[in-house]
PDB file of C-alpha atoms in Angstrom:
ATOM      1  CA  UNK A  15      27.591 -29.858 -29.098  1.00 46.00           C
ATOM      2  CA  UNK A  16      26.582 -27.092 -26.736  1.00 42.00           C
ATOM      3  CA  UNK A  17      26.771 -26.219 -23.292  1.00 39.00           C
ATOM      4  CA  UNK A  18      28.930 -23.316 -23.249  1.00 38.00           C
ATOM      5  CA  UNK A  19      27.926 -20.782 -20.660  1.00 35.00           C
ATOM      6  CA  UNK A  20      25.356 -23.471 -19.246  1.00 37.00           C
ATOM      7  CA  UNK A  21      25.359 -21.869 -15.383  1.00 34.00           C
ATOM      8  CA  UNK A  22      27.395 -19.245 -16.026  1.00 33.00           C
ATOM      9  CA  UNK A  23      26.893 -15.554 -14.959  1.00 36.00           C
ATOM     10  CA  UNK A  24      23.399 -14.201 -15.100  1.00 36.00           C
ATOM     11  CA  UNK A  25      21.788 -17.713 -14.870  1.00 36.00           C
ATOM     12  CA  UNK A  26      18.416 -17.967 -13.902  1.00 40.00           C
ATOM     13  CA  UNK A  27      16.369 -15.149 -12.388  1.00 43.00           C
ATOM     14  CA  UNK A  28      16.828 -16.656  -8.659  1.00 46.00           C
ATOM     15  CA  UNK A  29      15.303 -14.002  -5.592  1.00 46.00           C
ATOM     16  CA  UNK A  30      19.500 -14.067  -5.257  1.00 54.00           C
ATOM     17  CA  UNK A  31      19.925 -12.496  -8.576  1.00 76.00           C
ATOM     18  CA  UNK A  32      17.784  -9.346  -6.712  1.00 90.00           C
ATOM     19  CA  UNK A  33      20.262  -8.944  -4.022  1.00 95.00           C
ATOM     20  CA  UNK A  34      21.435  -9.109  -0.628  1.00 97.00           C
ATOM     21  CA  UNK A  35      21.980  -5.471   1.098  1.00 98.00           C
ATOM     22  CA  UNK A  36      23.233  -5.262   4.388  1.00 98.00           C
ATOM     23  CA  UNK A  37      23.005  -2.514   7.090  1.00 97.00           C
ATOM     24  CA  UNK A  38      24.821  -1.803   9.953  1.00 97.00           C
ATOM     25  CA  UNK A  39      23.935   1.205  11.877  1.00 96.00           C
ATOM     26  CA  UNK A  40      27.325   1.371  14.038  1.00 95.00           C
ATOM     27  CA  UNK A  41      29.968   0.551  12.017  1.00 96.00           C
ATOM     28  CA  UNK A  42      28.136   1.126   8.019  1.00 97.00           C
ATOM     29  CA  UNK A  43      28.452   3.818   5.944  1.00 97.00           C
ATOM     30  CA  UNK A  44      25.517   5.222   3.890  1.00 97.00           C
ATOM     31  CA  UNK A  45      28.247   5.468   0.725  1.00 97.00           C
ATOM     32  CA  UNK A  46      29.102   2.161   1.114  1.00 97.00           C
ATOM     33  CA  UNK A  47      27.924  -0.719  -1.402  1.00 97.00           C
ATOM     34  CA  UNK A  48      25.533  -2.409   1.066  1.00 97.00           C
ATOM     35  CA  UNK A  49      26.652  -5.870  -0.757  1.00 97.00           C
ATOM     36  CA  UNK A  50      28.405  -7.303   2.546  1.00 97.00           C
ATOM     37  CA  UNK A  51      29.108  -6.352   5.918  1.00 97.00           C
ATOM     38  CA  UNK A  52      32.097  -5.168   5.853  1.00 97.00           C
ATOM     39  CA  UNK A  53      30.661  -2.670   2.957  1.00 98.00           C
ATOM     40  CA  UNK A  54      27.144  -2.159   4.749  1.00 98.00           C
ATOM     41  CA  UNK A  55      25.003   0.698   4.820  1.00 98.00           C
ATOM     42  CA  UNK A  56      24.491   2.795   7.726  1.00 97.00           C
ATOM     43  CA  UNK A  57      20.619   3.530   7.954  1.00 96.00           C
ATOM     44  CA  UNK A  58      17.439   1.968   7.059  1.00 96.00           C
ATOM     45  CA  UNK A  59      16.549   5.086   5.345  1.00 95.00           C
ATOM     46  CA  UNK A  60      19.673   4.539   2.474  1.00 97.00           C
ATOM     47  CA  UNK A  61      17.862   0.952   2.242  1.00 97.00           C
ATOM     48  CA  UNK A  62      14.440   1.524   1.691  1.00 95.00           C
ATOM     49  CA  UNK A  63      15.621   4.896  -1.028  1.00 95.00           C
ATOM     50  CA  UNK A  64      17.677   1.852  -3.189  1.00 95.00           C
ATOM     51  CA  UNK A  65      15.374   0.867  -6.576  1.00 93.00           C
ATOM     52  CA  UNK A  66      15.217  -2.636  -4.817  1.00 96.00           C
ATOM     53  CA  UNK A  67      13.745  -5.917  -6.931  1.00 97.00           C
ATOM     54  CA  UNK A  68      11.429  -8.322  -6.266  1.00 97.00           C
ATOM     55  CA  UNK A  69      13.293 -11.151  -4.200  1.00 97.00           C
ATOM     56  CA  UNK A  70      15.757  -8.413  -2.610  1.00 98.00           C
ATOM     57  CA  UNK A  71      17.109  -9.082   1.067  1.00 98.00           C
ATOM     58  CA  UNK A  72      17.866  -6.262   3.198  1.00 98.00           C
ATOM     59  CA  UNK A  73      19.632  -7.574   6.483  1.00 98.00           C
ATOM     60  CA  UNK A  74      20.257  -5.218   9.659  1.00 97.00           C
ATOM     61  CA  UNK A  75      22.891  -6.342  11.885  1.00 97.00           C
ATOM     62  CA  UNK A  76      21.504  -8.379  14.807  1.00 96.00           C
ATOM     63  CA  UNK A  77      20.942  -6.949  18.062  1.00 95.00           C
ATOM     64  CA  UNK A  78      21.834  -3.287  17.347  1.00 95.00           C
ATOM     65  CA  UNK A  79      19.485  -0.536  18.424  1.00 94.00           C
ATOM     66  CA  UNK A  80      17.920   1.786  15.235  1.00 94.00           C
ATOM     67  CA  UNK A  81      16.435   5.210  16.418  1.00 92.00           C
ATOM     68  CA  UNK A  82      14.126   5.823  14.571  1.00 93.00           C
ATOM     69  CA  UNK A  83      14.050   9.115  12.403  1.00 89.00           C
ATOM     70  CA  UNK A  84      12.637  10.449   9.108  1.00 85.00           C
ATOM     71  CA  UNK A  85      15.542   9.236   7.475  1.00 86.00           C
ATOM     72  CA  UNK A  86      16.138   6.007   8.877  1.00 92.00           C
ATOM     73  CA  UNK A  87      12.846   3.507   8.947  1.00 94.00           C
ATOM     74  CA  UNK A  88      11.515   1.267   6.445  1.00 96.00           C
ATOM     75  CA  UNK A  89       9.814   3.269   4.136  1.00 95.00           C
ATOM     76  CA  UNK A  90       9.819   1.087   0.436  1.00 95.00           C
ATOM     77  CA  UNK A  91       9.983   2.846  -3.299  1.00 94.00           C
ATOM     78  CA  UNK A  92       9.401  -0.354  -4.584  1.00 95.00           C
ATOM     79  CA  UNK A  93       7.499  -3.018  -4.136  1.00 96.00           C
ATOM     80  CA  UNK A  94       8.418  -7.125  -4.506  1.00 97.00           C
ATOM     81  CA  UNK A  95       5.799  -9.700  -6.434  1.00 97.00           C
ATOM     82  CA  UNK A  96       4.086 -12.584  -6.368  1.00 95.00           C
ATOM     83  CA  UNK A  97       6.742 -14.911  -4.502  1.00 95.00           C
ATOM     84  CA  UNK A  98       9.439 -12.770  -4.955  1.00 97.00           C
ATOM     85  CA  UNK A  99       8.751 -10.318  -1.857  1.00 97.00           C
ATOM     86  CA  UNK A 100      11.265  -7.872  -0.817  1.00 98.00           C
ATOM     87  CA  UNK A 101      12.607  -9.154   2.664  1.00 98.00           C
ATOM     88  CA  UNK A 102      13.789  -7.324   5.267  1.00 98.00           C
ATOM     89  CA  UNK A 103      15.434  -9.543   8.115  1.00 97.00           C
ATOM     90  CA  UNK A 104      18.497 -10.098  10.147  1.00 97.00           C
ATOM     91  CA  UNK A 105      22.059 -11.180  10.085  1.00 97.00           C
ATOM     92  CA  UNK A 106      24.801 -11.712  12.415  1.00 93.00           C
ATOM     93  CA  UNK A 107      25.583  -9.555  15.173  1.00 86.00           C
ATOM     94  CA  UNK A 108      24.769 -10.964  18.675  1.00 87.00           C
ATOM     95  CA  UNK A 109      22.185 -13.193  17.304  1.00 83.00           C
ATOM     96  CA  UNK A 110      19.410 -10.431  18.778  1.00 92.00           C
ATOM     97  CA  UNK A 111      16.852  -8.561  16.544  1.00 95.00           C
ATOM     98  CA  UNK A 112      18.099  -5.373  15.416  1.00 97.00           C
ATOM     99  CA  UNK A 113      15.464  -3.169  17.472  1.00 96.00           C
ATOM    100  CA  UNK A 114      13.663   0.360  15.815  1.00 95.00           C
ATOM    101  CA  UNK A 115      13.354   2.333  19.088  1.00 93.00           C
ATOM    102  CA  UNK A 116      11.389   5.328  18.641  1.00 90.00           C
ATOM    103  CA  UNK A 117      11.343   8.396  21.330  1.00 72.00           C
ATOM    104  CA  UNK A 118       9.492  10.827  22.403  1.00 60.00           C
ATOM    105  CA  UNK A 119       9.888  13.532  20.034  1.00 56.00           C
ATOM    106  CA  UNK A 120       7.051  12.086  17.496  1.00 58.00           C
ATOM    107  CA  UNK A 121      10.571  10.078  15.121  1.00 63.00           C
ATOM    108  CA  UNK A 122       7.504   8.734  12.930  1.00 82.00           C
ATOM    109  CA  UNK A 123       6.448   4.639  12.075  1.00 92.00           C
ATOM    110  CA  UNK A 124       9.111   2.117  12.236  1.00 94.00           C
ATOM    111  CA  UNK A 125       7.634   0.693   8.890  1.00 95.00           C
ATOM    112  CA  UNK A 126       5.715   3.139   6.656  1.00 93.00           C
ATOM    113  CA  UNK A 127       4.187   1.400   3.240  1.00 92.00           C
ATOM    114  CA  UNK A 128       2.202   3.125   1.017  1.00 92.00           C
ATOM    115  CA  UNK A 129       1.623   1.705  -2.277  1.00 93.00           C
ATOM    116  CA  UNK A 130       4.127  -0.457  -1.827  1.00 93.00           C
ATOM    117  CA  UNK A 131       3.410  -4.692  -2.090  1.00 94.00           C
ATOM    118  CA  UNK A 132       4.707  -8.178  -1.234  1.00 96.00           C
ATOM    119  CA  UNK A 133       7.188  -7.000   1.825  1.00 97.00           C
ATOM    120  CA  UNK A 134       8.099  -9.698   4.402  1.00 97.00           C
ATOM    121  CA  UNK A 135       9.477  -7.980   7.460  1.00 97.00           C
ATOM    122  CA  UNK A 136      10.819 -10.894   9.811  1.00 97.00           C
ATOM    123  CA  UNK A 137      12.923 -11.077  13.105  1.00 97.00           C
ATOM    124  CA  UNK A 138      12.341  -7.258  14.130  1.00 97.00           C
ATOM    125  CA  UNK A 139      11.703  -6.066  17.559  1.00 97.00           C
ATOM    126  CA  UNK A 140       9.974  -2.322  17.358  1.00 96.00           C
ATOM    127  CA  UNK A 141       9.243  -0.753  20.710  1.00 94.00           C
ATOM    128  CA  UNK A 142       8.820   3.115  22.269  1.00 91.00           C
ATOM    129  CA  UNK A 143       7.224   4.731  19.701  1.00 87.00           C
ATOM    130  CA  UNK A 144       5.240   7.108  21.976  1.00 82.00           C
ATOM    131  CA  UNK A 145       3.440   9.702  19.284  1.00 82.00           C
ATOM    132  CA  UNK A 146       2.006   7.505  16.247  1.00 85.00           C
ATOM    133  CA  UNK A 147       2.229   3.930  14.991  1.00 87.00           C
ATOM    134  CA  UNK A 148       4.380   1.633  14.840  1.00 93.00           C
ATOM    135  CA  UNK A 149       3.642  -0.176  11.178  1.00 94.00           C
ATOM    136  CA  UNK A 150       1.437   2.207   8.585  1.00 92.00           C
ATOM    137  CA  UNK A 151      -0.380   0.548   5.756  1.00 92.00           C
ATOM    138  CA  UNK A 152      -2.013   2.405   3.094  1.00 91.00           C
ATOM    139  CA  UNK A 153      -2.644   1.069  -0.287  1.00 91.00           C
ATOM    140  CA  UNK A 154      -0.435  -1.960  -0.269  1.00 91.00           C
ATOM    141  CA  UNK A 155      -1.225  -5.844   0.196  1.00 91.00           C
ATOM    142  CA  UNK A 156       0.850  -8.911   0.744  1.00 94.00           C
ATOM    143  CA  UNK A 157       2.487  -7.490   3.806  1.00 95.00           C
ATOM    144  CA  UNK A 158       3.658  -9.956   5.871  1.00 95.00           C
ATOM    145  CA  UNK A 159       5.303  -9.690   9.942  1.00 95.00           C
ATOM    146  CA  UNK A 160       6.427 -12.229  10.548  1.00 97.00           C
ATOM    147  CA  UNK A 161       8.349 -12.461  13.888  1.00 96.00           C
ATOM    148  CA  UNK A 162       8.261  -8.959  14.902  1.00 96.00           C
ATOM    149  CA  UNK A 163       7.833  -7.992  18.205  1.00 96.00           C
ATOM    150  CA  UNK A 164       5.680  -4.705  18.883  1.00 95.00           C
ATOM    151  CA  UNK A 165       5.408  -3.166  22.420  1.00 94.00           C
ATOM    152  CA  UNK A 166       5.414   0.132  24.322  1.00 90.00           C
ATOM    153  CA  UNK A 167       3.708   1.686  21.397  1.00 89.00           C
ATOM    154  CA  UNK A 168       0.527   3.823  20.587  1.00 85.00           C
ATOM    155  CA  UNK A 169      -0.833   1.731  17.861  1.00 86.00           C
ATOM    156  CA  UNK A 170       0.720  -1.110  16.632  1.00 89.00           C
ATOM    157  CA  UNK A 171      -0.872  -1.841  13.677  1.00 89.00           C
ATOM    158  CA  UNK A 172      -2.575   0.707  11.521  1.00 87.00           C
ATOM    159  CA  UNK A 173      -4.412  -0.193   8.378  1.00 87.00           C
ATOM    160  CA  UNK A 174      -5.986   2.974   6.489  1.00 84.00           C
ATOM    161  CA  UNK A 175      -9.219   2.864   4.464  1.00 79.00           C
ATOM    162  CA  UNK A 176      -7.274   2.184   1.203  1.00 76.00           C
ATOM    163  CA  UNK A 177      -5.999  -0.549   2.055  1.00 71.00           C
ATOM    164  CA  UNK A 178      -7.097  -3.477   0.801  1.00 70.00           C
ATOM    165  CA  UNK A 179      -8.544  -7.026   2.543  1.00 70.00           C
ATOM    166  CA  UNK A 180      -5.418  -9.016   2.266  1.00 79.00           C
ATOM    167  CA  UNK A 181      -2.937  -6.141   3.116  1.00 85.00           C
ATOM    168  CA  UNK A 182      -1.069  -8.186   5.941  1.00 88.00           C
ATOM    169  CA  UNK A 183      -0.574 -11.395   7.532  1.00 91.00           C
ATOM    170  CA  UNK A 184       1.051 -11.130  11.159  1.00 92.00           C
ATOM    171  CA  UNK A 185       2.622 -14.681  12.021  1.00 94.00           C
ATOM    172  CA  UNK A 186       4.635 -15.763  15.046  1.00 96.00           C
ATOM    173  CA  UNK A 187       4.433 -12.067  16.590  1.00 94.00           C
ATOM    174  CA  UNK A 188       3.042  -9.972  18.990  1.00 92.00           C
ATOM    175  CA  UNK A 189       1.867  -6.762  20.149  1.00 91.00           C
ATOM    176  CA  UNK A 190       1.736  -5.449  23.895  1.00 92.00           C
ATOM    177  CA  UNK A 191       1.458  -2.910  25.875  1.00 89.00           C
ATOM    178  CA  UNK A 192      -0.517  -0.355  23.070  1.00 87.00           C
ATOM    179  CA  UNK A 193      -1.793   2.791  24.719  1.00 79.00           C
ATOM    180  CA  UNK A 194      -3.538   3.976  21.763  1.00 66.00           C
ATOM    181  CA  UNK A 195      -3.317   7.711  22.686  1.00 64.00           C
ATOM    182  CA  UNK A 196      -0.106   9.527  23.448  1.00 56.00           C
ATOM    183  CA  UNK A 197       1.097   9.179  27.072  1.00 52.00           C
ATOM    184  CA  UNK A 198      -2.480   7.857  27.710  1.00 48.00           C
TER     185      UNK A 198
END
């Protein structure tokens, strides 16, 4: 005989079986579950603190606008695998990218990953961050943009010493109007 459970709960270690998080930074709440949007988390920041797995989705709501603090970028604890990257992207909304504006009072990177691997950020737009960079690497590899679109920025792109050859592929983006030193 057999069968059973055959496809029951807990079946077969699918990038699903990591998650889907959600964040809205309107209407979310940071105590929230993140597991939907109507139970979304408020900030980036609750996001990239969560122990997330290989194959994880974090989704920001489409078109909303992310100011950019210490406490709300993407700044990984953990770090995806070998074709199970943790993926931060998009979801509803207005159909827009979900935007990480910075300001003038120095907010820090949009994306900050240090020692942290196999991270697909797709379907951002990242623009006025006036005091430092706008994506930090240091340490980490398998970093892929894909989609994202950098401008009004110092430095877009900022790969450190430590990082290694194949730290990140950037795919279907671009990066414009870099001044490279503060209000320069």
């Amino acid at each position: 005989g057999g069968g059973g459970l055959a496809g029951g709960a807990g079946g077969g270690g699918s990038a699903s079986d990591a998650g889907v998080f959600y964040v809205d930074p309107v209407n979310g709440l940071d105590t929230n579950s993140g597991l939907s949007p109507t139970f979304a988390w408020k900030t980036l920041g609750k996001a990239s603190q969560t122990a997330l797995q290989p194959g994880a989705q974090v989704l920001v709501k489409g078109g909303e606008v992310i100011s950019i603090t210490s406490a709300n970028r993407i700044v990984p604890t953990a770090s995806g695998t070998p074709g199970l990257p943790i993926v931060w992207s998009r979801y509803g909304g207005d159909g827009g990218r979900p935007i990480l504006e910075g300001g003038d009072a120095g907010n820090g990177q949009a994306i900050f990953l240090n020692s942290q691997s196999w991270h697909t950020v797709t379907g951002f737009e990242i623009r006025n961050i006036l005091n430092t960079y706008a994506v930090y690497l240091s340490n980490t590899s398998n970093v892929t943009l894909d989609d994202v679109h950098i401008h009004d920025v110092v430095e877009g792109i900022h790969p450190t010493p430590t990082t290694t050859t194949n730290a990140f592929t950037l795919r279907n983006s671009t990066i414009k109007n870099v001044r490279l030193t503060p209000d320069g």
